[in-house]
Amino acid sequence: MDDQQIKHIIEAALMAFDEPLAVQHLKQLFGEQPVSGADINRALEQLQKDYVGRGIELQQLSKGYRLQTRPSVQEWLDNLRQNKPRKLSRALLETLALVAYRQPITRGEIEDVRGVAVSSKIIHYLMDKEWIEEVGYRDAPGKPALLGTTDEFLNYFNLQSLQDLPALAEIKDFESFEQSLDFNEQTE
């Protein structure tokens, strides 16, 4: 099988699936064919080059690779949406930011930093979106749950790792944090 055919098969798979695909999953496309991980990586590199300067890009995420629209064209795509997504609430943003930057963290610690109670609705929303999860329990009275971000959080916000989060010093307010992570949903 030649490199061009490998590239076309991988490109089709990336277009067909919304979820990021890891190299080991892409390798399964070829069954018994003698296609190596190096062949797949070469095809992925070529696809990244092919998409330079176009409206879509091949993005490497924590779970693998995904074809997606470039952020620079998003404003035009939003014009096609009938129900434009609304912004996340400030309380939800603050809670998510604290989990992302200070994990593992308990709900009580979030409340101490914010100075107000954290609504169960916010925690449940973030867990339903699979952006946060319980990662353990603090060795303290009551054994409070420790919260941390998930791979889904990284994928949704186009991050390969937590090191890709904007530095706290760069964030002047939560509106700039929101813009840097491209939040686009609303909670009640």
PDB file of C-alpha atoms in Angstrom:
ATOM      1  CA  MET A   1       0.000   0.000   0.000  1.00  0.00           C
ATOM      2  CA  ASP A   2       1.495   3.341  -0.993  1.00  0.00           C
ATOM      3  CA  ASP A   3       1.785   6.422   1.233  1.00  0.00           C
ATOM      4  CA  GLN A   4      -0.897   8.325  -0.686  1.00  0.00           C
ATOM      5  CA  GLN A   5      -3.490   5.598  -0.125  1.00  0.00           C
ATOM      6  CA  ILE A   6      -2.580   5.370   3.583  1.00  0.00           C
ATOM      7  CA  LYS A   7      -3.024   9.144   3.862  1.00  0.00           C
ATOM      8  CA  HIS A   8      -6.427   9.041   2.110  1.00  0.00           C
ATOM      9  CA  ILE A   9      -7.710   6.248   4.366  1.00  0.00           C
ATOM     10  CA  ILE A  10      -6.571   8.068   7.515  1.00  0.00           C
ATOM     11  CA  GLU A  11      -8.093  11.340   6.296  1.00  0.00           C
ATOM     12  CA  ALA A  12     -11.423   9.611   5.623  1.00  0.00           C
ATOM     13  CA  ALA A  13     -11.415   8.025   9.091  1.00  0.00           C
ATOM     14  CA  LEU A  14     -10.666  11.373  10.744  1.00  0.00           C
ATOM     15  CA  MET A  15     -13.544  12.967   8.807  1.00  0.00           C
ATOM     16  CA  ALA A  16     -15.931  10.136   9.720  1.00  0.00           C
ATOM     17  CA  PHE A  17     -15.372  10.201  13.488  1.00  0.00           C
ATOM     18  CA  ASP A  18     -15.972  13.120  15.854  1.00  0.00           C
ATOM     19  CA  GLU A  19     -13.749  11.626  18.538  1.00  0.00           C
ATOM     20  CA  PRO A  20      -9.963  11.998  18.350  1.00  0.00           C
ATOM     21  CA  LEU A  21      -8.255   8.887  16.958  1.00  0.00           C
ATOM     22  CA  ALA A  22      -4.954   7.670  18.390  1.00  0.00           C
ATOM     23  CA  VAL A  23      -2.264   6.127  16.172  1.00  0.00           C
ATOM     24  CA  GLN A  24      -3.050   2.646  17.548  1.00  0.00           C
ATOM     25  CA  HIS A  25      -6.714   3.081  16.517  1.00  0.00           C
ATOM     26  CA  LEU A  26      -5.729   4.336  13.081  1.00  0.00           C
ATOM     27  CA  LYS A  27      -3.506   1.279  12.691  1.00  0.00           C
ATOM     28  CA  GLN A  28      -6.612  -0.913  13.110  1.00  0.00           C
ATOM     29  CA  LEU A  29      -7.971   0.565   9.870  1.00  0.00           C
ATOM     30  CA  PHE A  30      -5.480  -1.485   7.918  1.00  0.00           C
ATOM     31  CA  GLY A  31      -6.194  -4.881   9.483  1.00  0.00           C
ATOM     32  CA  GLU A  32      -3.620  -7.355   8.211  1.00  0.00           C
ATOM     33  CA  GLN A  33      -2.013  -4.869   5.808  1.00  0.00           C
ATOM     34  CA  PRO A  34       1.659  -4.170   6.607  1.00  0.00           C
ATOM     35  CA  VAL A  35       1.176  -0.554   7.754  1.00  0.00           C
ATOM     36  CA  SER A  36       3.409   0.559  10.616  1.00  0.00           C
ATOM     37  CA  GLY A  37       3.039   3.283  13.216  1.00  0.00           C
ATOM     38  CA  ALA A  38       5.788   5.161  11.367  1.00  0.00           C
ATOM     39  CA  ASP A  39       3.725   4.985   8.142  1.00  0.00           C
ATOM     40  CA  ILE A  40       0.735   6.415   9.998  1.00  0.00           C
ATOM     41  CA  ASN A  41       2.803   9.176  11.611  1.00  0.00           C
ATOM     42  CA  ARG A  42       4.199  10.106   8.175  1.00  0.00           C
ATOM     43  CA  ALA A  43       0.663  10.307   6.785  1.00  0.00           C
ATOM     44  CA  LEU A  44      -0.462  12.459   9.735  1.00  0.00           C
ATOM     45  CA  GLU A  45       2.487  14.826   9.229  1.00  0.00           C
ATOM     46  CA  GLN A  46       1.642  15.103   5.532  1.00  0.00           C
ATOM     47  CA  LEU A  47      -2.020  15.818   6.342  1.00  0.00           C
ATOM     48  CA  GLN A  48      -0.959  18.577   8.739  1.00  0.00           C
ATOM     49  CA  LYS A  49       1.101  20.128   5.939  1.00  0.00           C
ATOM     50  CA  ASP A  50      -1.780  19.713   3.460  1.00  0.00           C
ATOM     51  CA  TYR A  51      -4.132  21.690   5.716  1.00  0.00           C
ATOM     52  CA  VAL A  52      -1.805  24.664   6.322  1.00  0.00           C
ATOM     53  CA  GLY A  53      -3.586  27.837   5.232  1.00  0.00           C
ATOM     54  CA  ARG A  54      -6.987  26.160   4.910  1.00  0.00           C
ATOM     55  CA  GLY A  55     -10.233  26.397   6.864  1.00  0.00           C
ATOM     56  CA  ILE A  56      -9.686  23.092   8.626  1.00  0.00           C
ATOM     57  CA  GLU A  57      -6.727  21.703  10.503  1.00  0.00           C
ATOM     58  CA  LEU A  58      -5.459  18.417  11.886  1.00  0.00           C
ATOM     59  CA  GLN A  59      -5.160  18.924  15.641  1.00  0.00           C
ATOM     60  CA  GLN A  60      -3.224  16.629  17.978  1.00  0.00           C
ATOM     61  CA  LEU A  61      -5.047  16.262  21.301  1.00  0.00           C
ATOM     62  CA  SER A  62      -4.512  14.212  24.439  1.00  0.00           C
ATOM     63  CA  LYS A  63      -6.502  11.260  23.028  1.00  0.00           C
ATOM     64  CA  GLY A  64      -5.228  11.392  19.460  1.00  0.00           C
ATOM     65  CA  TYR A  65      -5.823  13.367  16.265  1.00  0.00           C
ATOM     66  CA  ARG A  66      -8.956  15.165  15.072  1.00  0.00           C
ATOM     67  CA  LEU A  67      -9.886  17.185  11.995  1.00  0.00           C
ATOM     68  CA  GLN A  68     -11.557  20.436  13.014  1.00  0.00           C
ATOM     69  CA  THR A  69     -12.314  23.908  11.795  1.00  0.00           C
ATOM     70  CA  ARG A  70      -9.706  26.571  12.394  1.00  0.00           C
ATOM     71  CA  PRO A  71     -10.580  29.054  15.144  1.00  0.00           C
ATOM     72  CA  SER A  72      -9.899  31.883  12.663  1.00  0.00           C
ATOM     73  CA  VAL A  73     -13.026  30.965  10.632  1.00  0.00           C
ATOM     74  CA  GLN A  74     -15.334  30.281  13.584  1.00  0.00           C
ATOM     75  CA  GLU A  75     -17.026  33.690  13.467  1.00  0.00           C
ATOM     76  CA  TRP A  76     -18.343  32.931   9.953  1.00  0.00           C
ATOM     77  CA  LEU A  77     -19.498  29.447  10.906  1.00  0.00           C
ATOM     78  CA  ASP A  78     -21.405  30.940  13.830  1.00  0.00           C
ATOM     79  CA  ASN A  79     -23.488  32.917  11.314  1.00  0.00           C
ATOM     80  CA  LEU A  80     -25.015  29.613  10.146  1.00  0.00           C
ATOM     81  CA  ARG A  81     -26.088  28.539  13.604  1.00  0.00           C
ATOM     82  CA  GLN A  82     -29.719  29.253  14.368  1.00  0.00           C
ATOM     83  CA  ASN A  83     -29.283  28.904  18.113  1.00  0.00           C
ATOM     84  CA  LYS A  84     -26.053  30.625  18.886  1.00  0.00           C
ATOM     85  CA  PRO A  85     -24.526  29.160  22.024  1.00  0.00           C
ATOM     86  CA  ARG A  86     -24.525  31.405  25.039  1.00  0.00           C
ATOM     87  CA  LYS A  87     -21.687  32.048  27.438  1.00  0.00           C
ATOM     88  CA  LEU A  88     -21.004  29.983  30.535  1.00  0.00           C
ATOM     89  CA  SER A  89     -21.886  31.628  33.819  1.00  0.00           C
ATOM     90  CA  ARG A  90     -19.159  33.402  35.750  1.00  0.00           C
ATOM     91  CA  ALA A  91     -19.641  31.030  38.717  1.00  0.00           C
ATOM     92  CA  LEU A  92     -19.181  28.004  36.454  1.00  0.00           C
ATOM     93  CA  LEU A  93     -16.117  29.539  34.797  1.00  0.00           C
ATOM     94  CA  GLU A  94     -14.536  30.325  38.155  1.00  0.00           C
ATOM     95  CA  THR A  95     -15.214  26.802  39.404  1.00  0.00           C
ATOM     96  CA  LEU A  96     -13.795  25.177  36.270  1.00  0.00           C
ATOM     97  CA  ALA A  97     -10.730  27.435  36.347  1.00  0.00           C
ATOM     98  CA  LEU A  98     -10.036  26.532  39.982  1.00  0.00           C
ATOM     99  CA  VAL A  99     -10.322  22.818  39.222  1.00  0.00           C
ATOM    100  CA  ALA A 100      -8.084  23.156  36.153  1.00  0.00           C
ATOM    101  CA  TYR A 101      -5.359  25.199  37.843  1.00  0.00           C
ATOM    102  CA  ARG A 102      -5.405  23.805  41.387  1.00  0.00           C
ATOM    103  CA  GLN A 103      -6.321  20.162  40.925  1.00  0.00           C
ATOM    104  CA  PRO A 104      -6.823  18.013  42.803  1.00  0.00           C
ATOM    105  CA  ILE A 105      -9.137  20.306  44.766  1.00  0.00           C
ATOM    106  CA  THR A 106     -12.159  19.774  46.996  1.00  0.00           C
ATOM    107  CA  ARG A 107     -15.458  21.578  46.707  1.00  0.00           C
ATOM    108  CA  GLY A 108     -14.765  23.196  50.096  1.00  0.00           C
ATOM    109  CA  GLU A 109     -11.427  24.531  48.850  1.00  0.00           C
ATOM    110  CA  ILE A 110     -13.170  25.997  45.794  1.00  0.00           C
ATOM    111  CA  GLU A 111     -15.677  27.676  48.101  1.00  0.00           C
ATOM    112  CA  ASP A 112     -12.858  29.053  50.283  1.00  0.00           C
ATOM    113  CA  VAL A 113     -11.160  30.657  47.267  1.00  0.00           C
ATOM    114  CA  ARG A 114     -14.374  31.980  45.703  1.00  0.00           C
ATOM    115  CA  GLY A 115     -15.825  33.130  49.024  1.00  0.00           C
ATOM    116  CA  VAL A 116     -19.267  31.715  48.173  1.00  0.00           C
ATOM    117  CA  ALA A 117     -20.886  28.282  48.077  1.00  0.00           C
ATOM    118  CA  VAL A 118     -20.492  26.217  44.910  1.00  0.00           C
ATOM    119  CA  SER A 119     -23.856  25.106  43.579  1.00  0.00           C
ATOM    120  CA  SER A 120     -24.354  21.354  43.186  1.00  0.00           C
ATOM    121  CA  LYS A 121     -25.829  22.216  39.800  1.00  0.00           C
ATOM    122  CA  ILE A 122     -22.469  23.585  38.641  1.00  0.00           C
ATOM    123  CA  ILE A 123     -20.537  20.515  39.819  1.00  0.00           C
ATOM    124  CA  HIS A 124     -23.102  18.187  38.212  1.00  0.00           C
ATOM    125  CA  TYR A 125     -23.030  20.160  34.954  1.00  0.00           C
ATOM    126  CA  LEU A 126     -19.237  19.946  34.767  1.00  0.00           C
ATOM    127  CA  MET A 127     -19.378  16.217  35.545  1.00  0.00           C
ATOM    128  CA  ASP A 128     -22.173  15.641  32.999  1.00  0.00           C
ATOM    129  CA  LYS A 129     -20.032  17.361  30.359  1.00  0.00           C
ATOM    130  CA  GLU A 130     -17.215  15.041  31.516  1.00  0.00           C
ATOM    131  CA  TRP A 131     -14.934  18.044  32.023  1.00  0.00           C
ATOM    132  CA  ILE A 132     -14.264  17.167  35.675  1.00  0.00           C
ATOM    133  CA  GLU A 133     -14.364  13.983  37.731  1.00  0.00           C
ATOM    134  CA  GLU A 134     -13.660  12.725  41.217  1.00  0.00           C
ATOM    135  CA  VAL A 135     -10.008  11.707  41.288  1.00  0.00           C
ATOM    136  CA  GLY A 136      -9.804  10.608  44.918  1.00  0.00           C
ATOM    137  CA  TYR A 137     -10.626  11.663  48.448  1.00  0.00           C
ATOM    138  CA  ARG A 138      -8.808  14.062  50.781  1.00  0.00           C
ATOM    139  CA  ASP A 139      -7.473  12.413  53.938  1.00  0.00           C
ATOM    140  CA  ALA A 140      -9.446  14.774  56.173  1.00  0.00           C
ATOM    141  CA  PRO A 141     -12.616  14.576  58.267  1.00  0.00           C
ATOM    142  CA  GLY A 142     -15.536  13.622  56.057  1.00  0.00           C
ATOM    143  CA  LYS A 143     -13.180  12.395  53.282  1.00  0.00           C
ATOM    144  CA  PRO A 144     -14.189  15.135  50.796  1.00  0.00           C
ATOM    145  CA  ALA A 145     -13.954  14.236  47.110  1.00  0.00           C
ATOM    146  CA  LEU A 146     -11.006  15.588  45.136  1.00  0.00           C
ATOM    147  CA  LEU A 147     -11.912  17.019  41.741  1.00  0.00           C
ATOM    148  CA  GLY A 148      -9.737  17.098  38.636  1.00  0.00           C
ATOM    149  CA  THR A 149     -10.126  17.670  34.918  1.00  0.00           C
ATOM    150  CA  THR A 150     -10.534  14.879  32.368  1.00  0.00           C
ATOM    151  CA  ASP A 151      -9.231  14.048  28.912  1.00  0.00           C
ATOM    152  CA  GLU A 152     -12.611  15.237  27.608  1.00  0.00           C
ATOM    153  CA  PHE A 153     -11.847  18.684  29.113  1.00  0.00           C
ATOM    154  CA  LEU A 154      -8.529  18.715  27.240  1.00  0.00           C
ATOM    155  CA  ASN A 155     -10.147  17.589  23.992  1.00  0.00           C
ATOM    156  CA  TYR A 156     -13.059  20.017  24.167  1.00  0.00           C
ATOM    157  CA  PHE A 157     -10.774  22.980  24.731  1.00  0.00           C
ATOM    158  CA  ASN A 158      -8.138  21.815  22.197  1.00  0.00           C
ATOM    159  CA  LEU A 159      -5.403  21.189  24.750  1.00  0.00           C
ATOM    160  CA  GLN A 160      -2.836  18.398  24.595  1.00  0.00           C
ATOM    161  CA  SER A 161      -2.090  18.708  28.314  1.00  0.00           C
ATOM    162  CA  LEU A 162      -2.728  20.993  31.272  1.00  0.00           C
ATOM    163  CA  GLN A 163       0.569  22.729  30.486  1.00  0.00           C
ATOM    164  CA  ASP A 164      -1.208  24.218  27.445  1.00  0.00           C
ATOM    165  CA  LEU A 165      -3.550  26.229  29.703  1.00  0.00           C
ATOM    166  CA  PRO A 166      -2.842  29.958  29.578  1.00  0.00           C
ATOM    167  CA  ALA A 167      -0.549  31.059  32.402  1.00  0.00           C
ATOM    168  CA  LEU A 168      -2.430  32.571  35.322  1.00  0.00           C
ATOM    169  CA  ALA A 169      -0.398  35.767  34.929  1.00  0.00           C
ATOM    170  CA  GLU A 170      -1.803  36.122  31.387  1.00  0.00           C
ATOM    171  CA  ILE A 171      -5.403  36.016  32.597  1.00  0.00           C
ATOM    172  CA  LYS A 172      -6.564  39.463  33.634  1.00  0.00           C
ATOM    173  CA  ASP A 173     -10.220  38.515  34.039  1.00  0.00           C
ATOM    174  CA  PHE A 174     -12.533  35.606  33.398  1.00  0.00           C
ATOM    175  CA  GLU A 175     -13.672  37.056  30.078  1.00  0.00           C
ATOM    176  CA  SER A 176     -10.132  36.665  28.715  1.00  0.00           C
ATOM    177  CA  PHE A 177      -9.976  33.157  30.227  1.00  0.00           C
ATOM    178  CA  GLU A 178     -13.228  32.358  28.455  1.00  0.00           C
ATOM    179  CA  GLN A 179     -11.924  33.657  25.132  1.00  0.00           C
ATOM    180  CA  SER A 180      -8.639  31.777  25.465  1.00  0.00           C
ATOM    181  CA  LEU A 181     -10.478  28.471  25.954  1.00  0.00           C
ATOM    182  CA  ASP A 182     -13.329  29.172  23.519  1.00  0.00           C
ATOM    183  CA  PHE A 183     -16.187  28.399  25.907  1.00  0.00           C
ATOM    184  CA  ASN A 184     -19.515  28.368  24.129  1.00  0.00           C
ATOM    185  CA  GLU A 185     -22.250  26.996  26.345  1.00  0.00           C
ATOM    186  CA  GLN A 186     -24.587  28.239  29.080  1.00  0.00           C
ATOM    187  CA  THR A 187     -25.799  26.811  32.357  1.00  0.00           C
ATOM    188  CA  GLU A 188     -28.842  27.973  34.226  1.00  0.00           C
TER     189      GLU A 188
END
